[in-house]
Coordinates of C-alpha atoms and ligand atoms in Angstrom, one line a residue:
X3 CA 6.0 5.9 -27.7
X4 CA 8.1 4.5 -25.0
X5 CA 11.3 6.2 -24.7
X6 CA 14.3 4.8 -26.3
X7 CA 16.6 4.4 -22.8
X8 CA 13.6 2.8 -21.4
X9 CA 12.3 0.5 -24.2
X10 CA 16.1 -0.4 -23.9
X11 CA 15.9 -1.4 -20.3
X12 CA 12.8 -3.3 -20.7
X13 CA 14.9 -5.2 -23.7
X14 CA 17.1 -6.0 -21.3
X15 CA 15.6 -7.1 -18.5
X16 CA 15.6 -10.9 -17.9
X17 CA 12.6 -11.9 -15.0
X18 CA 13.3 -13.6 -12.1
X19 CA 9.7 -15.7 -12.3
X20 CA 10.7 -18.8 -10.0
X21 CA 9.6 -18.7 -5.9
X22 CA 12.0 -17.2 -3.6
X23 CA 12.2 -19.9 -0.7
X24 CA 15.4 -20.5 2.0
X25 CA 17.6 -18.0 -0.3
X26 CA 17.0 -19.9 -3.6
X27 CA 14.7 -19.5 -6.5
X28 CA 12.4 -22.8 -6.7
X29 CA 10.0 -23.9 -9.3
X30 CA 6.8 -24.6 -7.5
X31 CA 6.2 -27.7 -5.6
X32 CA 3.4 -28.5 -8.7
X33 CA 5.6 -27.5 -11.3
X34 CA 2.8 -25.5 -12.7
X35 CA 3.1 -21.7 -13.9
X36 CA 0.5 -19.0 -15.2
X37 CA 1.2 -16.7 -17.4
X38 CA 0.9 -12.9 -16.6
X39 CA 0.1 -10.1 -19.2
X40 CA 1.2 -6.2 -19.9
X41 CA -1.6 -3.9 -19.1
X42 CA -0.5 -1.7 -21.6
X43 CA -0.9 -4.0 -24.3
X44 CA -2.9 -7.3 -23.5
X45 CA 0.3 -9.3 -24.5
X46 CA 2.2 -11.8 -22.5
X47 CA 4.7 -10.6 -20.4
X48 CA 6.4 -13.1 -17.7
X49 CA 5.7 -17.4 -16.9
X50 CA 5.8 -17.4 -13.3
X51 CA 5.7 -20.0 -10.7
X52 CA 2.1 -20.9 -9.3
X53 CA 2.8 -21.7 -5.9
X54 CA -0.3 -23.7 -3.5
X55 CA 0.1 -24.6 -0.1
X56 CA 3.1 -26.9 -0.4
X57 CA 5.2 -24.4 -1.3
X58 CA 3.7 -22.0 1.6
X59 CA 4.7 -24.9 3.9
X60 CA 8.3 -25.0 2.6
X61 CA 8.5 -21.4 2.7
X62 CA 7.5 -21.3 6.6
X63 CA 9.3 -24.5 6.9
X64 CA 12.6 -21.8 6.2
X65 CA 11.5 -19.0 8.2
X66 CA 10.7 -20.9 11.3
X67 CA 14.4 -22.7 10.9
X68 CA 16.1 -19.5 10.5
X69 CA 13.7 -17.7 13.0
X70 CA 14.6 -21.0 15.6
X71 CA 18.1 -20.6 15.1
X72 CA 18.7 -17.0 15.9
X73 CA 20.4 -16.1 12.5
X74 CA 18.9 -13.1 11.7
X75 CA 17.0 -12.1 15.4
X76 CA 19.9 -13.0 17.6
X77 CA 22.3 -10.9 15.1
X78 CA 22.8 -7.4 16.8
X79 CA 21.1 -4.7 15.7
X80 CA 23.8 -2.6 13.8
X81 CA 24.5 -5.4 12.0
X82 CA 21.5 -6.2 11.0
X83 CA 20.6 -2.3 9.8
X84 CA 23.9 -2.5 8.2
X85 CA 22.5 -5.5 5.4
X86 CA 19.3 -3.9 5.4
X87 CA 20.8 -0.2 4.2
X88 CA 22.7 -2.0 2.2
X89 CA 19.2 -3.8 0.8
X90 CA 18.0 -0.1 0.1
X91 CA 21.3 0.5 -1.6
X92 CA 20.6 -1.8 -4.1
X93 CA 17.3 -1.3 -4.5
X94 CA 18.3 2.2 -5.4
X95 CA 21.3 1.1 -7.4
X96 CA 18.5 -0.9 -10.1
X97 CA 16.3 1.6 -9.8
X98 CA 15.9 1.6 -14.0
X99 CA 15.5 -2.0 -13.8
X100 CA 12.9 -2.0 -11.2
X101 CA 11.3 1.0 -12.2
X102 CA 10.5 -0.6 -15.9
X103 CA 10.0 -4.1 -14.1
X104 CA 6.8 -2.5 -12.1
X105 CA 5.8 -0.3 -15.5
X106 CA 5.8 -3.6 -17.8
X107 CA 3.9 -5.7 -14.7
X108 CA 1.5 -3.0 -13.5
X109 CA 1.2 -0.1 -16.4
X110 CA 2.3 2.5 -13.4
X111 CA 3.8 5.4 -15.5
X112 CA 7.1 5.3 -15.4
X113 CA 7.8 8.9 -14.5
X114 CA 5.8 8.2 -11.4
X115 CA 7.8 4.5 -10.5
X116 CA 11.1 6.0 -11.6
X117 CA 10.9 9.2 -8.9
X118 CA 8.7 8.1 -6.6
X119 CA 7.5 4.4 -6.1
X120 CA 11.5 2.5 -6.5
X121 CA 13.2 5.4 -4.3
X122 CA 10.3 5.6 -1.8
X123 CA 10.3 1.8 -1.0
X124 CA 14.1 2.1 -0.9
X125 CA 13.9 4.7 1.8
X126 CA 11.0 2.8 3.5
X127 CA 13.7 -0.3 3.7
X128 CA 16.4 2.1 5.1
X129 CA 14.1 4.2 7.6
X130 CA 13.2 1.3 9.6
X131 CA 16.9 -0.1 9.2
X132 CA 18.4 3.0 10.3
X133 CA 15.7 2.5 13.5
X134 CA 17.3 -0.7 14.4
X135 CA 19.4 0.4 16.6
X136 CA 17.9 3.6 18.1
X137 CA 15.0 2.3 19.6
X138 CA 15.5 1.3 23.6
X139 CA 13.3 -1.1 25.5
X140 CA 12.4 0.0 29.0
X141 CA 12.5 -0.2 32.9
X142 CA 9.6 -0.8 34.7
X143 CA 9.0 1.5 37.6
X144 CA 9.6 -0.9 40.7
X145 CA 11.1 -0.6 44.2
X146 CA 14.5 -1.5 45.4
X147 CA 13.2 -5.2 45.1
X148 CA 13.2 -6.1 41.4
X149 CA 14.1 -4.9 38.3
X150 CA 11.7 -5.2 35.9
X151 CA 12.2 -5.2 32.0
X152 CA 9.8 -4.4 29.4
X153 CA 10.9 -5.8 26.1
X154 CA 10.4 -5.8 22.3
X155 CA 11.0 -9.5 21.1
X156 CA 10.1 -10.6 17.1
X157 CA 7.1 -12.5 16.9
X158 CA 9.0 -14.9 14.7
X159 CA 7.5 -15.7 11.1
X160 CA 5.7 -12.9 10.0
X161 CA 3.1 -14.0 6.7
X162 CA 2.2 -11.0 4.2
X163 CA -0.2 -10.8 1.4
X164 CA 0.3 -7.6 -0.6
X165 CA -2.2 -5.8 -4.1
X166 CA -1.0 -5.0 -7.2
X167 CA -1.4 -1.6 -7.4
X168 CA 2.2 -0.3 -5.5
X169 CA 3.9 -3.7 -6.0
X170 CA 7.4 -3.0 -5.3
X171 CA 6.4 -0.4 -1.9
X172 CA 3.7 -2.6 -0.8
X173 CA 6.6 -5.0 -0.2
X174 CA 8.5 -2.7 2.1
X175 CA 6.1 -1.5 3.9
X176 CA 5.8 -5.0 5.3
X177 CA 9.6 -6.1 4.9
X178 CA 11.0 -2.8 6.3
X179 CA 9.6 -3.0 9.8
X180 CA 8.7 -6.8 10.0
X181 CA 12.6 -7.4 9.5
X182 CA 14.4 -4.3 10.9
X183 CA 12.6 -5.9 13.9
X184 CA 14.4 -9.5 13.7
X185 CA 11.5 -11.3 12.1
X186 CA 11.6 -14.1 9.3
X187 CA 9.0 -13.5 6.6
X188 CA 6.8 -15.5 3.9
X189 CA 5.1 -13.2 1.1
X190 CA 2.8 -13.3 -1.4
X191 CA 2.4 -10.7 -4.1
X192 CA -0.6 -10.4 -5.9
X193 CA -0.7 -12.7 -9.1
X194 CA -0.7 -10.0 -11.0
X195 CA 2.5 -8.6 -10.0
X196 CA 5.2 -10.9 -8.8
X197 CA 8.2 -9.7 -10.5
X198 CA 9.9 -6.8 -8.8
X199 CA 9.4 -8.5 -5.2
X200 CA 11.2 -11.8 -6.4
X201 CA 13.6 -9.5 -7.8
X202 CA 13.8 -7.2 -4.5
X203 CA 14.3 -10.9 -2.9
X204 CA 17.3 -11.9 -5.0
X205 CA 18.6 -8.3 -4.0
X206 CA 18.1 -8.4 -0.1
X207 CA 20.1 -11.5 -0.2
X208 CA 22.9 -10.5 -2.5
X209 CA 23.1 -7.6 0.2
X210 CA 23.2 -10.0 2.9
X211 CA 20.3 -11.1 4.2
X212 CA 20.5 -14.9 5.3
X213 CA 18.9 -17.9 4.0
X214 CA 15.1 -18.5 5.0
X215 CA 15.0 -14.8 6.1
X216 CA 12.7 -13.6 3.1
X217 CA 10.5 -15.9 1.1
X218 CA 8.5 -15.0 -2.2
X219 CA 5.9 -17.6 -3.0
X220 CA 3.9 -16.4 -5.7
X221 CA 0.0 -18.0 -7.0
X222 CA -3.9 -17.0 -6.6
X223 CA -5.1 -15.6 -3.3
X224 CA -7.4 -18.4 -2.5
X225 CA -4.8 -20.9 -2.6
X226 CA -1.6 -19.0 -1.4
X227 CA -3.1 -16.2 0.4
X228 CA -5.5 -18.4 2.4
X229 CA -2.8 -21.0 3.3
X230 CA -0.7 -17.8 4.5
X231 CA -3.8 -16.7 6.5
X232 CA -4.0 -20.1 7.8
X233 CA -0.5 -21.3 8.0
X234 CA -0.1 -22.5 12.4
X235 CA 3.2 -21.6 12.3
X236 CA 3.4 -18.5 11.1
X237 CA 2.8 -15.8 14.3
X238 CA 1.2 -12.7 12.7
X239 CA -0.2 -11.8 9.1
X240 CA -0.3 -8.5 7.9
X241 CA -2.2 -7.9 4.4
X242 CA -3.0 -4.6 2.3
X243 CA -6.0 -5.4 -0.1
X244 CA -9.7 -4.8 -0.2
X245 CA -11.8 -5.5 3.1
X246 CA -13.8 -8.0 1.7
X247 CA -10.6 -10.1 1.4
X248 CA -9.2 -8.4 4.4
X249 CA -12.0 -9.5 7.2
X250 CA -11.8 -13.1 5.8
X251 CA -8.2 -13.2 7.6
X252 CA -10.1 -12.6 10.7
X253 CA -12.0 -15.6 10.7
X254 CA -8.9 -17.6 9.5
X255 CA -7.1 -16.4 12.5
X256 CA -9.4 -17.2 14.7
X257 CA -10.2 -20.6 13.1
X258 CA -6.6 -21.9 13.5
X259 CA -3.4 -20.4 15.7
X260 CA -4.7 -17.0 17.0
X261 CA -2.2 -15.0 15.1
X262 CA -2.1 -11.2 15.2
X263 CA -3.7 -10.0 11.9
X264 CA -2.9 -6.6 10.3
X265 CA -5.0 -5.4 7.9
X266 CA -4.9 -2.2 5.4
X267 CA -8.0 -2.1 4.1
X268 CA -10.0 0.3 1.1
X269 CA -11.2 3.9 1.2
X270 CA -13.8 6.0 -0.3
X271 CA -11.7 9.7 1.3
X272 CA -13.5 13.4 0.7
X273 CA -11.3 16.0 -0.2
X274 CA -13.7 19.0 1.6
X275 CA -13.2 22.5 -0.5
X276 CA -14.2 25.2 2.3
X277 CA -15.8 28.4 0.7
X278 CA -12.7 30.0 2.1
X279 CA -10.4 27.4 0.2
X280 CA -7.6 29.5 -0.9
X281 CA -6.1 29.8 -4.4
X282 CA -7.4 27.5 -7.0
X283 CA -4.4 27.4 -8.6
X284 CA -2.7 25.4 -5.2
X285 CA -5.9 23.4 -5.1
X286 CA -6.7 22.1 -8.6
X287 CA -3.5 20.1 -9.0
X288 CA -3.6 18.9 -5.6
X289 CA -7.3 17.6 -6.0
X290 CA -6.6 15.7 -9.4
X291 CA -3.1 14.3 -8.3
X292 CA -5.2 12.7 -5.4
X293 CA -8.0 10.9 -7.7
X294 CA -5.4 10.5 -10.5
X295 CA -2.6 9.0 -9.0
X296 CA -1.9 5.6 -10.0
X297 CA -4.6 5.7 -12.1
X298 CA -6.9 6.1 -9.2
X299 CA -5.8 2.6 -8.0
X300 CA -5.0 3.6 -4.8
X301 CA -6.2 2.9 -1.6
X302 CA -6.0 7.0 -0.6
X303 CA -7.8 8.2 -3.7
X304 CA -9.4 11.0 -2.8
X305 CA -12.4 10.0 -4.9
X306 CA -15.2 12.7 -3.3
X307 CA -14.8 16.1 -3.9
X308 CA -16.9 17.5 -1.1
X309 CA -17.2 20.9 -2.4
X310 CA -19.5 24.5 -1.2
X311 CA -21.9 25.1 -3.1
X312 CA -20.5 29.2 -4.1
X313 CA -16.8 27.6 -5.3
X314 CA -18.6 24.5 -7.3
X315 CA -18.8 26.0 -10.4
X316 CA -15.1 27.4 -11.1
X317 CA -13.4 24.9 -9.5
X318 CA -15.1 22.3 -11.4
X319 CA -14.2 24.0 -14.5
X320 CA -10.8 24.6 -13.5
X321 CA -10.4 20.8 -12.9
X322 CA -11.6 19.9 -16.3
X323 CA -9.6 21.6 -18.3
X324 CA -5.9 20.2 -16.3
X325 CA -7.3 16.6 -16.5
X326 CA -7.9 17.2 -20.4
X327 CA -4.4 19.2 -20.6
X328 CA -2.4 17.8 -17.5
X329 CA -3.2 14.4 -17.4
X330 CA -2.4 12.3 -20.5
X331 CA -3.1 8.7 -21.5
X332 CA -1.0 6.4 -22.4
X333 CA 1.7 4.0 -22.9
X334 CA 3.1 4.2 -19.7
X335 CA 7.0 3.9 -20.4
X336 CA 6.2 7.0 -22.0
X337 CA 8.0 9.5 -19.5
X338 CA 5.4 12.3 -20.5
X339 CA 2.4 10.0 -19.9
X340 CA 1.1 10.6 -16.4
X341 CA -2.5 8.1 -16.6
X342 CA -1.5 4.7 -17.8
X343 CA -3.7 1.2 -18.0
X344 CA -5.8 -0.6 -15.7
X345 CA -4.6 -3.7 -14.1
X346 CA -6.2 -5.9 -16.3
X347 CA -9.4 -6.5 -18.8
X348 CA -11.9 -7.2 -15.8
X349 CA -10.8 -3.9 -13.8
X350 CA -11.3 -1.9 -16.7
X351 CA -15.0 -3.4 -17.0
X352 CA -15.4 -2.7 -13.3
X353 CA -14.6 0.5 -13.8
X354 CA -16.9 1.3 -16.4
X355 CA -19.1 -0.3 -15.1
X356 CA -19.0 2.5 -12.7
X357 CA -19.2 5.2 -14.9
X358 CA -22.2 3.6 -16.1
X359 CA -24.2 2.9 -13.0
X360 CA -22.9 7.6 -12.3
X361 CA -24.9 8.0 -15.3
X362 CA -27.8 5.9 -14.9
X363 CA -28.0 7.5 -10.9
X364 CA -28.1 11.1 -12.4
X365 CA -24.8 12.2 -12.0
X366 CA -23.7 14.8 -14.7
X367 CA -20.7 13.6 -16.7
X368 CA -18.6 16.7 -17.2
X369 CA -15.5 15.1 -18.6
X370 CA -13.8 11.3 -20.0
X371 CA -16.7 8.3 -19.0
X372 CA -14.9 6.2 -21.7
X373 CA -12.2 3.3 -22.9
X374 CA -9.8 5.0 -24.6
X375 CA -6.6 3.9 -26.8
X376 CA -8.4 0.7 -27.5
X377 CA -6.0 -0.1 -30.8
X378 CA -3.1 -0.5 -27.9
X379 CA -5.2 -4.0 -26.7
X380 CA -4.6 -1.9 -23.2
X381 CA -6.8 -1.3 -20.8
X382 CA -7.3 2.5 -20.8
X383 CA -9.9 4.7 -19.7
X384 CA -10.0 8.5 -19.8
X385 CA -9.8 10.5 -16.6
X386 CA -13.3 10.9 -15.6
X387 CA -15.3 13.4 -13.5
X388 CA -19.0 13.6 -12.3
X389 CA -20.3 17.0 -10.4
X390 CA -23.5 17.1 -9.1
X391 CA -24.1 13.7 -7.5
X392 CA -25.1 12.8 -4.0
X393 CA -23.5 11.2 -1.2
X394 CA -25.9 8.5 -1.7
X395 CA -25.2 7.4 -5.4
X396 CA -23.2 4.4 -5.9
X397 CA -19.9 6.2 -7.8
X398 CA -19.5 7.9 -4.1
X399 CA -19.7 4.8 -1.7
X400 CA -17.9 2.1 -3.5
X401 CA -14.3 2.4 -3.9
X402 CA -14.2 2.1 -7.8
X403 CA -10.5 2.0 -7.7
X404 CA -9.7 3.9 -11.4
X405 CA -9.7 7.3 -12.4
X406 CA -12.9 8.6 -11.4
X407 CA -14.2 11.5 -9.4
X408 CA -17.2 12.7 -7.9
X409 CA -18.4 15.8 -7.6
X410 CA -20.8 16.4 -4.4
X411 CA -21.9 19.9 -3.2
X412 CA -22.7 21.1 0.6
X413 CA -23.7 24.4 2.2
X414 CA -22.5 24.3 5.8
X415 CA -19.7 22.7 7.8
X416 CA -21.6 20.6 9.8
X417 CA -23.1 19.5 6.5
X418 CA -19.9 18.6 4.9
X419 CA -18.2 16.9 8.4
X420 CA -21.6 14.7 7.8
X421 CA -20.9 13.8 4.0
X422 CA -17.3 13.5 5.1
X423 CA -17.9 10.5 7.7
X424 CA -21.2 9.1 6.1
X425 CA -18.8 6.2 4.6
X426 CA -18.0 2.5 5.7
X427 CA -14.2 3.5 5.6
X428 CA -11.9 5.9 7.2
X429 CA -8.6 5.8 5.6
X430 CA -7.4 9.6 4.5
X431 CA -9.1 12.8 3.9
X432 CA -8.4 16.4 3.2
X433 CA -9.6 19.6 3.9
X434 CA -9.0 22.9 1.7
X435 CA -9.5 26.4 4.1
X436 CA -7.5 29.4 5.3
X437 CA -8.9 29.0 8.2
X438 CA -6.7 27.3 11.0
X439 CA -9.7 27.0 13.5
X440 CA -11.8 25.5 11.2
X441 CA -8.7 23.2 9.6
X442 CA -8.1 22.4 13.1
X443 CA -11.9 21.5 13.6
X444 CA -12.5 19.5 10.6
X445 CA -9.0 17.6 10.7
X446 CA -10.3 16.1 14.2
X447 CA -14.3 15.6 13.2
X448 CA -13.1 13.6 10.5
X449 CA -12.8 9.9 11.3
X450 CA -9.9 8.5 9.1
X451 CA -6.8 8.0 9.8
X452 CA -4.8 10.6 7.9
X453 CA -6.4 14.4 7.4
X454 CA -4.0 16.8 5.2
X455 CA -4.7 20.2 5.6
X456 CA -4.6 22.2 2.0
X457 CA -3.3 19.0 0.9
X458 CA -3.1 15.3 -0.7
X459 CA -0.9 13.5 1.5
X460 CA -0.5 9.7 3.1
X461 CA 2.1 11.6 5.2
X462 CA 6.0 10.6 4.8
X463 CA 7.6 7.5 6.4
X464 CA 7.7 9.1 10.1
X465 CA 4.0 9.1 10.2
X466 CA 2.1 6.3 10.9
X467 CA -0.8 5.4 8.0
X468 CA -3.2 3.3 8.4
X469 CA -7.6 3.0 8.3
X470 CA -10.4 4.1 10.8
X471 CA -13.7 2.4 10.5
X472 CA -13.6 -0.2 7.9
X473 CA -10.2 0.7 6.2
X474 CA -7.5 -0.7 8.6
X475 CA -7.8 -3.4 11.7
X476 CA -5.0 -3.2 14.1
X477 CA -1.8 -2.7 12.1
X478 CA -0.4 0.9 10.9
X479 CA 2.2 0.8 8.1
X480 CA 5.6 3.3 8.2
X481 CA 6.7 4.9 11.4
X482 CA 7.9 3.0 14.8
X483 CA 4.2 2.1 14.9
X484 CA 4.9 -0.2 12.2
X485 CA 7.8 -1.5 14.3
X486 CA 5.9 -2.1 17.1
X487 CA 3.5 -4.5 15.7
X488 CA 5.7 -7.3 14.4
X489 CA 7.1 -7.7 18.1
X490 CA 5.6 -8.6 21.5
X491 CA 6.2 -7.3 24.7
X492 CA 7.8 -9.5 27.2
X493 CA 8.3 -8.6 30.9
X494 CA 11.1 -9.7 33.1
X495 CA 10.8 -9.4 36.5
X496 CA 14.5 -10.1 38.0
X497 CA 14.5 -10.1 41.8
X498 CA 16.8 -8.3 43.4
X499 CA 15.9 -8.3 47.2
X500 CA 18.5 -9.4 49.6
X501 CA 18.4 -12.6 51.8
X502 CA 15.5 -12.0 54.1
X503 CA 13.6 -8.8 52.9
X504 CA 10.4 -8.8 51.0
X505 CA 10.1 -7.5 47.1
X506 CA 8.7 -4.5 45.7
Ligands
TAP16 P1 -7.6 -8.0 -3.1 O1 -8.4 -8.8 -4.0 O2 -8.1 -7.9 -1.7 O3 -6.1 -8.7 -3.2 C1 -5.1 -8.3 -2.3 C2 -4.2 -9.5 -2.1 O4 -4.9 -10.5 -1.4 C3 -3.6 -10.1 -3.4 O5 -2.3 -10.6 -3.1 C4 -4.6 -11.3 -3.6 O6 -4.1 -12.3 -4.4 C5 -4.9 -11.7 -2.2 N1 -6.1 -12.5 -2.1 C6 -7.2 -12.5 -2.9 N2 -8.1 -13.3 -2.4 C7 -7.7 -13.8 -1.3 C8 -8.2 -14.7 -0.3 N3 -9.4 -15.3 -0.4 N4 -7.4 -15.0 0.8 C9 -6.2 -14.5 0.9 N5 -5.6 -13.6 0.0 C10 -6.4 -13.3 -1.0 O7 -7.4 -6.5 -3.5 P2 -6.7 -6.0 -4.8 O8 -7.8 -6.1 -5.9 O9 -5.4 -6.7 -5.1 O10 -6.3 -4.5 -4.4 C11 -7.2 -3.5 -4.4 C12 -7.7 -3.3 -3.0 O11 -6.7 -3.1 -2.0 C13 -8.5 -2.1 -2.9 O12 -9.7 -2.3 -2.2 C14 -7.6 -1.1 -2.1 O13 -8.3 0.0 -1.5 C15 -6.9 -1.9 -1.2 N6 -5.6 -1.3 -0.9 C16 -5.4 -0.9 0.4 C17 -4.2 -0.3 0.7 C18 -4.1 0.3 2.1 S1 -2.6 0.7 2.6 N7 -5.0 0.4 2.9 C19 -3.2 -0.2 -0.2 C20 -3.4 -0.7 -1.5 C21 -4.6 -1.3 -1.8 P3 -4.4 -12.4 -6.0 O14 -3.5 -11.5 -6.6 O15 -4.1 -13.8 -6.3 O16 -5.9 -12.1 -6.1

């Protein structure tokens, strides 16, 4: 059962389902809408505009005016982090609304989107705010001659397409660097999962934020996403999804204006146990909160436990018995339910699907492998875990994307660096010893592009994350990194030699 404060916040909440275009909420240029469902319960939940590629055009239409005329990129920089704090203020001043907004849209337990996923993409606005005025350009080492400046401009309109699964902090990873850094912006949530942007939308103006500056245009990937990807006008794309969708931005780049394309892209990560892993009780919490999380709809699951062979056993019963007692199905405005829905019908049959093909490979099933709470009309399954599989087997090369996690044993290091890295993607890993040489070792033999040491982690919003291999092309989210990418460097070379004497 939903708790009462929450089921009353959810009573109360009234959508904001229109598109967010030049600082007004617009029906579509169509008129059409679709019609999105709760997870939880298969019902309707919100009517929301279904934007194509007129209403991409108006949107860019905005940001190129507002980008032309210097309204928000010609402002100076404390001014501009002083309306994006106050952005993150107000994100964290609806925190219930959002919160229950994301729950309702996405089936993310709400004790997770209360404390971490609202407050996180609050601080992710005002990190790269607060950066706006602290980060210096430079001077180029010349002679007496010239002065030479090396400069961070915007690129200008800035086009992002964004998944379903962290809705609300997708959102600011893109927003909080693309406009700490002066750039206008056109985004697309996933269909999905529209609500809390449009609302984060209505909030980043009421904070301040000028007309055209941020635009929401919600509707299908192949129609919105692809006239994003294509759009002439706008300068750089970045997009967090899977890397079949992601690699198709690459050809539509390269098709049309040559813009920069950022892509954050899937994983498949190990979590490596080390026969000299330390105590269990550290580990077993860690190593289901990183195959758990979000349902295990998350780009970071750590979704192979590479395990030695002599701690298999106990560790694989310890981490039976806390997914059966720890982590509970269920309605997911339920404060004490930490496992909520799958996005929808079809990724629940995906992800069975999976469990299926475990089984039919050999894997041993050791705990869940089924729908559960199917009187709800959600989408449920039960936390699942497979020991004894190979590297080889289906359920540990495809990113299943739900709650699943397999078990794969290995006798030597150089064994488990090779299951580690024998995977198209590089995005996280970890590794479990008490040994600093060999953490030290195996952080740097991995390829992927955040290792946590006797830990999950993506790292916190000073570190850059982002994929190796087939995870990530050339964009990082969170950090300066992040910053760096939504501008180009310009030179200017100012000559500075008297009359008659030659320059540097
Ligand atoms: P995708 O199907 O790739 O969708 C992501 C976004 O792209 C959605 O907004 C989607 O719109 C849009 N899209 C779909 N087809 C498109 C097309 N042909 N052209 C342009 N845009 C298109 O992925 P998903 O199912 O939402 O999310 C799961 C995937 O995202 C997983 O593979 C996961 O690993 C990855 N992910 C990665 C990260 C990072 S940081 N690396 C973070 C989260 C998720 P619709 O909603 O209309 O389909």
């Amino acid at each position: 059962m939903a708790s009462s404060t929450m089921a009353d916040v959810a009573a109360g909440i009234r959508f904001r389902t229109a598109a967010y275009i030049d600082g007004q909420f617009v029906p579509a240029a169509s008129g059409a809408t679709y019609v999105t469902e709760n997870p939880a319960t298969g019902q309707p939940l919100a009517e929301i505009a279904l934007g194509d590629e007129r209403d991409v055009d108006r949107a860019v239409t905005a940001a190129r005016r507002a980008a032309d005329s210097g309204v928000w990129s010609g402002m100076s920089p404390g001014d501009r982090k002083r309306i994006l704090v106050r952005f993150a203020d107000l994100i964290d001043e609806h925190n219930d609304e959002l919160a229950v907004t994301e729950t309702l849209d996405a089936g993310k337990p709400i004790s997770d989107v209360r404390t971490l996923d609202i407050p996180d993409t609050a601080a992710c606005i005002r990190w790269h705010a607060e950066a706006t005025d602290k980060l210096y350009d430079q001077v180029a080492p010349t002679g007496p001659g010239a002065v030479a400046m090396i400069v961070r401009e915007p690129v200008g309109v800035v086009g992002a397409v964004i998944p379903w699964n962290y809705p609300a902090q997708m959102a600011a990873w893109k927003l909080g660097p693309a406009l700490a850094t002066g750039n206008c912006v056109v985004i697309k949530p996933a269909q999905q999962t529209s609500l809390s942007l449009l609302r984060m939308a209505e909030l980043a103006s009421d904070a301040g934020l000028p007309p055209g500056v941020l635009n929401v245009v919600p509707g299908p990937g192949d129609v919105v996403g692809v006239a994003i990807a294509r759009h002439p006008d706008i300068d750089a794309v970045a997009f967090t999804g899977s890397t079949e969708v992601g690699r198709t931005f690459l050809h539509h780049a390269a098709d049309t204006n040559l813009k920069r394309v950022l892509l954050e892209l899937g994983g498949k990560s190990p979590q490596v146990i080390m026969a000299d892993a330390g105590d269990l009780d550290r580990i077993v919490p860690q190593v289901l909160n990183a195959v758990f999380w979000n349902m295990g709809e998350n780009c970071s699951a750590g979704s192979r436990l590479v395990v030695h062979r002599s701690r298999k056993t106990e560790l694989v019963e310890r981490l039976v018995a806390a997914a059966a007692r720890d982590w509970i199905v269920g309605d997911p405005l339920d404060e004490s339910t930490r496992i909520g829905p799958m996005i929808t019908r079809g990724h629940l049959e995906r992800v069975l699907g999976y469990i299926a093909a475990g089984r039919a490979e050999g894997a041993r099933l050791v705990t869940g492998g089924n729908r559960v709470l199917e009187e709800t009309g959600g989408h449920f399954v039960a936390p699942t875990i497979f020991d004894d599989a190979t590297n080889e087997m289906r359920i540990a090369r495809e990113e299943i994307f739900g709650p699943v996690l397999t078990v794969i044993p290995f006798d030597t290091e150089a064994e488990a660096i090779a299951i580690a890295n024998d995977t198209p993607y590089g995005l996280a890993a970890s590794v479990y010893t008490e040994n600093v040489r060999v953490a030290h070792r195996m952080a740097r033999a991995i390829k992927a592009g955040t290792v946590g040491v006797n830990a999950y982690s993506e790292g916190d919003l000073t570190t850059p994350f982002g994929g190796f291999k087939q995870s990530g092309f050339g964009g990082h989210d969170k950090s300066v990194h992040a910053h760096a990418q939504y501008t180009d460097l310009k030179t200017i070379w100012i000559d500075m030699a008297e009359d008659d004497e030659p320059q540097a």
